[in-house]
Structures are given as C-alpha cells and as structure tokens.
Short mmCIF file of C-alpha atoms in Angstrom, two decimals:
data_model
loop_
_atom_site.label_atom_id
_atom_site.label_comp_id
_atom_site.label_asym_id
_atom_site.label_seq_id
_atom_site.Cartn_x
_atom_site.Cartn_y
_atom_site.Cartn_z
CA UNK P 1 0.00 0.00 0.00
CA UNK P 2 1.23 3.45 -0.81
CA UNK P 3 1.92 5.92 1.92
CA UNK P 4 -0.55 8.62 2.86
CA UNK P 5 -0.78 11.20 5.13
CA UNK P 6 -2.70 13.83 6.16
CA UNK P 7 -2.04 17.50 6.93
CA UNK P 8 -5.17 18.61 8.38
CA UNK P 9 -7.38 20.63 11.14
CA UNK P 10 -9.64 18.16 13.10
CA UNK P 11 -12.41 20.64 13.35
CA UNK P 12 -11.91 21.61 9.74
CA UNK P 13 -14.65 20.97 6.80
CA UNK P 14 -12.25 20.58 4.45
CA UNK P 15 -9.88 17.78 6.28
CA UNK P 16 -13.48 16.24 7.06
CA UNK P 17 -13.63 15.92 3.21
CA UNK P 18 -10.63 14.02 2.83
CA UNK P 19 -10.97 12.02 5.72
CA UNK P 20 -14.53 10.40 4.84
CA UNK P 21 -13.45 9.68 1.19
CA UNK P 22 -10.59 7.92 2.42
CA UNK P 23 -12.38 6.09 4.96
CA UNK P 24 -15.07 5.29 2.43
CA UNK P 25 -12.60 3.76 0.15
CA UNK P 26 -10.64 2.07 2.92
CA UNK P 27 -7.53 3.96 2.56
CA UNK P 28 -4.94 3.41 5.39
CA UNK P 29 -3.40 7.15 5.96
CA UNK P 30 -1.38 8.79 8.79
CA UNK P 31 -3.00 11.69 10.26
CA UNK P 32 -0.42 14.56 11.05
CA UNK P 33 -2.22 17.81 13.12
CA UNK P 34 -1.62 20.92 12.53
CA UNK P 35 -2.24 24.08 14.57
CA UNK P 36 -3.46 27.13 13.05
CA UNK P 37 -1.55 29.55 14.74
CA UNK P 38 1.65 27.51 14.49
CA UNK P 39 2.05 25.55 11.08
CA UNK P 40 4.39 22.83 10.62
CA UNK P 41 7.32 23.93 8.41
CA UNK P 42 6.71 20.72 6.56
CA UNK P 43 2.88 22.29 5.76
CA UNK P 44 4.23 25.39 4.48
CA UNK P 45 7.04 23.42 1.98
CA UNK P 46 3.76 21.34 0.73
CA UNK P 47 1.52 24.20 -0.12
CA UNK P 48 3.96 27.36 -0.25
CA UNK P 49 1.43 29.00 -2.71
CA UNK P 50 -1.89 29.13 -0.09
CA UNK P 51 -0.01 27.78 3.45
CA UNK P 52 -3.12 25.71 4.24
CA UNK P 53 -4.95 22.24 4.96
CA UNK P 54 -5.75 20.17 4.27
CA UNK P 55 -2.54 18.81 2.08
CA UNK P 56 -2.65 15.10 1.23
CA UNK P 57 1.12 13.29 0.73
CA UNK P 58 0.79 10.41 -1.37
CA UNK P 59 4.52 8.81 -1.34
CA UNK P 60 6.10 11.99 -0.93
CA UNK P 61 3.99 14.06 -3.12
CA UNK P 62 1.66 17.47 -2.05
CA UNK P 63 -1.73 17.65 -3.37
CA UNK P 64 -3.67 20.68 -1.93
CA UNK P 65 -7.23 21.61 -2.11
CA UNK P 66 -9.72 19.92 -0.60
CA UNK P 67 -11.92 18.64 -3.40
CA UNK P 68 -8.93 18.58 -5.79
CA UNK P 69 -7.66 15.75 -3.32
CA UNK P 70 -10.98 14.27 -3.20
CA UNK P 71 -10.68 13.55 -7.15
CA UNK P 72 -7.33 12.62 -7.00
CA UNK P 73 -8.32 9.75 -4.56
CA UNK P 74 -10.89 8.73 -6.74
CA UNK P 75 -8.77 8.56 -9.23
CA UNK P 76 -6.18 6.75 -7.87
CA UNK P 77 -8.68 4.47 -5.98
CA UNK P 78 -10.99 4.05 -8.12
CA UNK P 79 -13.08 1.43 -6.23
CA UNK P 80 -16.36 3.08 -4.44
CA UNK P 81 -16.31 5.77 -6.80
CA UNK P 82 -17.69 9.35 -6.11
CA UNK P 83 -17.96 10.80 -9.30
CA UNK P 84 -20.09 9.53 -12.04
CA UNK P 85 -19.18 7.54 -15.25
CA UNK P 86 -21.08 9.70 -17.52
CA UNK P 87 -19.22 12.48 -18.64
CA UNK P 88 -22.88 14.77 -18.22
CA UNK P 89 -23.71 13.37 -15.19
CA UNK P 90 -19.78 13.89 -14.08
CA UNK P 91 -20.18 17.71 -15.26
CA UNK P 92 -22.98 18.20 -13.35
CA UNK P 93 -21.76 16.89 -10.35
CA UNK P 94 -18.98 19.21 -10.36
CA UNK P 95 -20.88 21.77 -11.27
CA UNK P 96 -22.70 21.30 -7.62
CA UNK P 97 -19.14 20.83 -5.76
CA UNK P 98 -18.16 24.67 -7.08
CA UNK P 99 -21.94 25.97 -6.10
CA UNK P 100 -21.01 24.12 -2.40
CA UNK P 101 -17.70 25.45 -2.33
CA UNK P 102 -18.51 29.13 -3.16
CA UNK P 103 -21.25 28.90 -0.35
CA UNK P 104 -18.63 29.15 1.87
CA UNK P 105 -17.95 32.77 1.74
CA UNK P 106 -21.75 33.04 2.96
CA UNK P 107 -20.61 30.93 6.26
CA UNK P 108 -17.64 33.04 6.69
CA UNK P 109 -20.10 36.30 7.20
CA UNK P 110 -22.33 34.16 9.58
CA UNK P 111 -19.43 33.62 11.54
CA UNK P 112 -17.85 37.16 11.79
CA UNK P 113 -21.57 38.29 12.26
CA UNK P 114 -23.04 39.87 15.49
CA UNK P 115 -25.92 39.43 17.58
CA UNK P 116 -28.72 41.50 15.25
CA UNK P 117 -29.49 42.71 11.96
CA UNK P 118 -26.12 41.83 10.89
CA UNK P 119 -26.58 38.33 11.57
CA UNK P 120 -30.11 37.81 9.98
CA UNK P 121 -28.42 39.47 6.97
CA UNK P 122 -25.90 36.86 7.24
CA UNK P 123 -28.52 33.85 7.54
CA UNK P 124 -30.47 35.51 5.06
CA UNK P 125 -27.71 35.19 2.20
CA UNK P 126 -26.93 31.47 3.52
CA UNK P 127 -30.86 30.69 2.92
CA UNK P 128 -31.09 31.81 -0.49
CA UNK P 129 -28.27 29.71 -1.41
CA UNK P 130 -29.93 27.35 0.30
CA UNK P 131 -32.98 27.10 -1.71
CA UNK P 132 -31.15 26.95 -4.62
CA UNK P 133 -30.04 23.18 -3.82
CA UNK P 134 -33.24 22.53 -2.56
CA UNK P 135 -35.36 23.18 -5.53
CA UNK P 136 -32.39 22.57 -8.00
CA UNK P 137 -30.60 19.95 -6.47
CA UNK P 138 -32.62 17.45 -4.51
CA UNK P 139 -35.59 15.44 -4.95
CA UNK P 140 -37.92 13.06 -3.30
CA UNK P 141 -36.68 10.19 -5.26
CA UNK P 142 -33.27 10.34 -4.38
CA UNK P 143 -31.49 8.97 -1.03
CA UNK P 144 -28.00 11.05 -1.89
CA UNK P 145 -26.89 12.83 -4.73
CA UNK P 146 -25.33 9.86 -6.17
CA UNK P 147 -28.96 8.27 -5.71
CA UNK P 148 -28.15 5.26 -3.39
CA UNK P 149 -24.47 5.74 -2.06
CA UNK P 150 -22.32 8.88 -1.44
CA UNK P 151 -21.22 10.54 -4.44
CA UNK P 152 -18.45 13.60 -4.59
CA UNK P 153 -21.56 15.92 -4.10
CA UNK P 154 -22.49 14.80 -0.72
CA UNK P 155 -19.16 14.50 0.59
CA UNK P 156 -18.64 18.71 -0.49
CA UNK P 157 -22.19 19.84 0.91
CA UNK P 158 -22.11 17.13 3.94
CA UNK P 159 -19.35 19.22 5.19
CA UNK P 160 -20.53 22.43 4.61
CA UNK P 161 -23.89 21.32 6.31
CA UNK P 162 -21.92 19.63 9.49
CA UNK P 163 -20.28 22.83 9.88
CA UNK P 164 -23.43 25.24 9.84
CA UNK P 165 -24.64 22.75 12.49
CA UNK P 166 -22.01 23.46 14.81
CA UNK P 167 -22.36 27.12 14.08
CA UNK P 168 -26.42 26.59 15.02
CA UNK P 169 -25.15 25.45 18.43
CA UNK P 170 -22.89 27.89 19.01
CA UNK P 171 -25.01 30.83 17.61
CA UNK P 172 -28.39 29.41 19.03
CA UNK P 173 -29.82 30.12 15.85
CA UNK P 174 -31.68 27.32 13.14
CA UNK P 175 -30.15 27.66 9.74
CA UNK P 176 -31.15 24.36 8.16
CA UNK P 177 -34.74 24.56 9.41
CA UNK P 178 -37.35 21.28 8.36
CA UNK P 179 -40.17 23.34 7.32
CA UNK P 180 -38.03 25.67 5.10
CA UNK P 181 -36.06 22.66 3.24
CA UNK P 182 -37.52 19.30 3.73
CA UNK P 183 -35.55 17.59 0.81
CA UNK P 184 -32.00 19.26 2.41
CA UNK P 185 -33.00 17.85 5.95
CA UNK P 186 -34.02 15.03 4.94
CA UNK P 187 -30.78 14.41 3.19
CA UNK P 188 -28.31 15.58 5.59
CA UNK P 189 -30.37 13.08 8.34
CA UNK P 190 -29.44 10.15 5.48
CA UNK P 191 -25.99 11.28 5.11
CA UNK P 192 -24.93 11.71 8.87
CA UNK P 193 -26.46 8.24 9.80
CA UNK P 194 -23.82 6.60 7.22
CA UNK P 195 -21.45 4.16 9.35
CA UNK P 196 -18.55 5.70 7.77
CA UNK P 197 -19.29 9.73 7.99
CA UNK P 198 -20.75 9.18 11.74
CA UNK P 199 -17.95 7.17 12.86
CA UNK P 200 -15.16 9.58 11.57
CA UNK P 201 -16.60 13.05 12.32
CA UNK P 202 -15.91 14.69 15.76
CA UNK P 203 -18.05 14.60 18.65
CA UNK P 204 -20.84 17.80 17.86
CA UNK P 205 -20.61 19.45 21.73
CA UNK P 206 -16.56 19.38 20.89
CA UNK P 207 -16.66 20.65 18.10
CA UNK P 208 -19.47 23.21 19.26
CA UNK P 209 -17.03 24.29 22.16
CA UNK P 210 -13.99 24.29 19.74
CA UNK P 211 -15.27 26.15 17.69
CA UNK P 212 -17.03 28.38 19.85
CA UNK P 213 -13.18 29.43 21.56
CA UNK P 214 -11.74 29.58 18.34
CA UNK P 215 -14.27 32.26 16.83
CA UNK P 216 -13.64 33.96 20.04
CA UNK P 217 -9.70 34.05 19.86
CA UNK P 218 -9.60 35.06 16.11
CA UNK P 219 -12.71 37.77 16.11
CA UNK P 220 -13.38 38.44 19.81
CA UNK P 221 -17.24 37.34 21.75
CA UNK P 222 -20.56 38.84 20.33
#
C-alpha cells in the first residue's frame, strides 16, 4: 500500500472531506495535526502558494485543495467511486461541488456576524443559497446525490452542512430549518447516519465548544 498522510485541522470541513473519502474507500493514511496559529514547516514546503490544509502526501507528493484531493483519490482508488461515469452526469456533479464550495464565503459572514441585523443578513444570504439546492438539487426520489451511495456531491455539501450545524449550536440560531427545506433535511439526516461519515466526524458538543473558543480568539465574543 502506498503511503498517505494527512495535513489537516480536526475541526476543519475541508480535512473532514478528505478524511470520509478515504475512509469510504478504505484507505490506510497517517493523520499529522496541525495548529493554526503555528504551522508545521513541513505544511508550508507542501503548499507554499496558499499555506493551508488540508494537504494530502501520497509517497512523498503534495496535493492541496480539498476537493482537488478528493478527485485525485478517486482517481487513484478508483473502487467506491464518487464521481459519475457519464461524462454529463460527471459535469454536473462538479458543477454542484463549485456551487457548495462558493457557499462558503456566505458561512464566513455568519461567523464574523453579530448578535442582530447583521446576523439575519448573514442567515439571510446562507438561505437563499440554500434554496437553490433545494429546488435545484434534490428530490424526493433520491437517497444522496449519487442516488443510493455517497457521491463527490455529498461528501462537499455534507461538510458544509456539518459545519453550519455546529455554528447553530454555538449561535443558538436554526439555519437548516425542516419546514423551510424538507428535501436538504431530509438528506443531511441520510448522510450523517452513514457508518462511515458518523464514525469519523468529531463529537458535535466538541466541536461546538472548539469552535465556539476559536471564533472567540480570532474575532473576539458577540
């Protein structure tokens, strides 16, 4: 077996990424922490161009970017695959994984947000993007986006929809709300009670109070 490793947050979204796709393929890797206010000098040689995580090593070689690394797996490993056969169908699915990834600048806001108008704003903007997968993306018929298993698409939007559930906690606020987007609920209930995504994501009231001191420390209480 080829070696892997993992430079990587815990808490992080985007290390969550490339942990469950490894895990879902049954990739052996070795799982190297990193501190955000302290990065490894090996981290910074890997990714001198962005300095950040989550950087995979596969026998002695960087590959940065989150989803980038989630390919290259699938590529490599090509057993359980995430993204479709069908060129379209492949298209489309990417096509999803950018819409997920450029909702993150929504949950950035939310974070930096305080207690008030400036935070409904901030929910506000995270809705509409919201309804865009739920009237767009899901449907009844249709356990995950790869219909029966995981596919690329879930593993992009399960983390982004893990994280705005730790930032529900911590903000005491309901983003993902039943009523307002049954199909997305209904989903992200399917996808959490996996094996393989509950048994490798962190504990919620951890992450909760992680995440909750590390908001604090880089922006200061509201």
């Amino acid at each position: 077996m080829a070696e892997v490793k993992i430079h990587g947050f815990w808490y992080s979204p985007f290390t969550l990424r490339v942990v469950w796709t490894l895990k879902l393929k049954d990739i052996p890797y070795e799982n190297i922490e990193e501190d955000r206010f302290n990065k490894s000098p090996q981290l910074l040689e890997y990714n001198p161009v962005h300095k950040k995580t989550p950087v995979l090593v596969h026998n002695g070689k960087p590959i940065c970017e989150s989803m980038i690394i989630v390919e290259y797996i699938d590529e490599i490993w090509p057993h359980n695959p995430l993204l479709p056969v069908d060129p379209y169908e492949r298209a489309l699915a990417r096509f999803w994984v950018k819409y997920v990834d450029d909702m993150f600048s929504t949950v950035a806001a939310f974070i930096r947000s305080n207690v008030g108008e400036g935070r409904e704003n901030a929910i506000r903007d995270i809705w509409e993007r919201l309804r865009v997968i739920e009237d767009q993306c899901l449907g009844d018929h249709n356990k995950f986006f790869g219909g029966e298993t995981i596919n690329i698409v879930d593993i992009a939007l399960g983390s982004f929809a893990k994280f705005i559930e730790v930032l529900e906690d911590n903000f005491e606020v309901k983003v993902i709300e039943a009523e307002k987007f049954p199909h997305l609920h209904s989903w992200f209930n399917n996808f959490k009670e996996v094996p393989v995504i509950s048994e490798n994501t962190p504990d919620q009231e951890k992450l909760v109070s992680f995440i909750k001191s590390l908001r604090e420390k880089m922006y200061g209480s509201s």
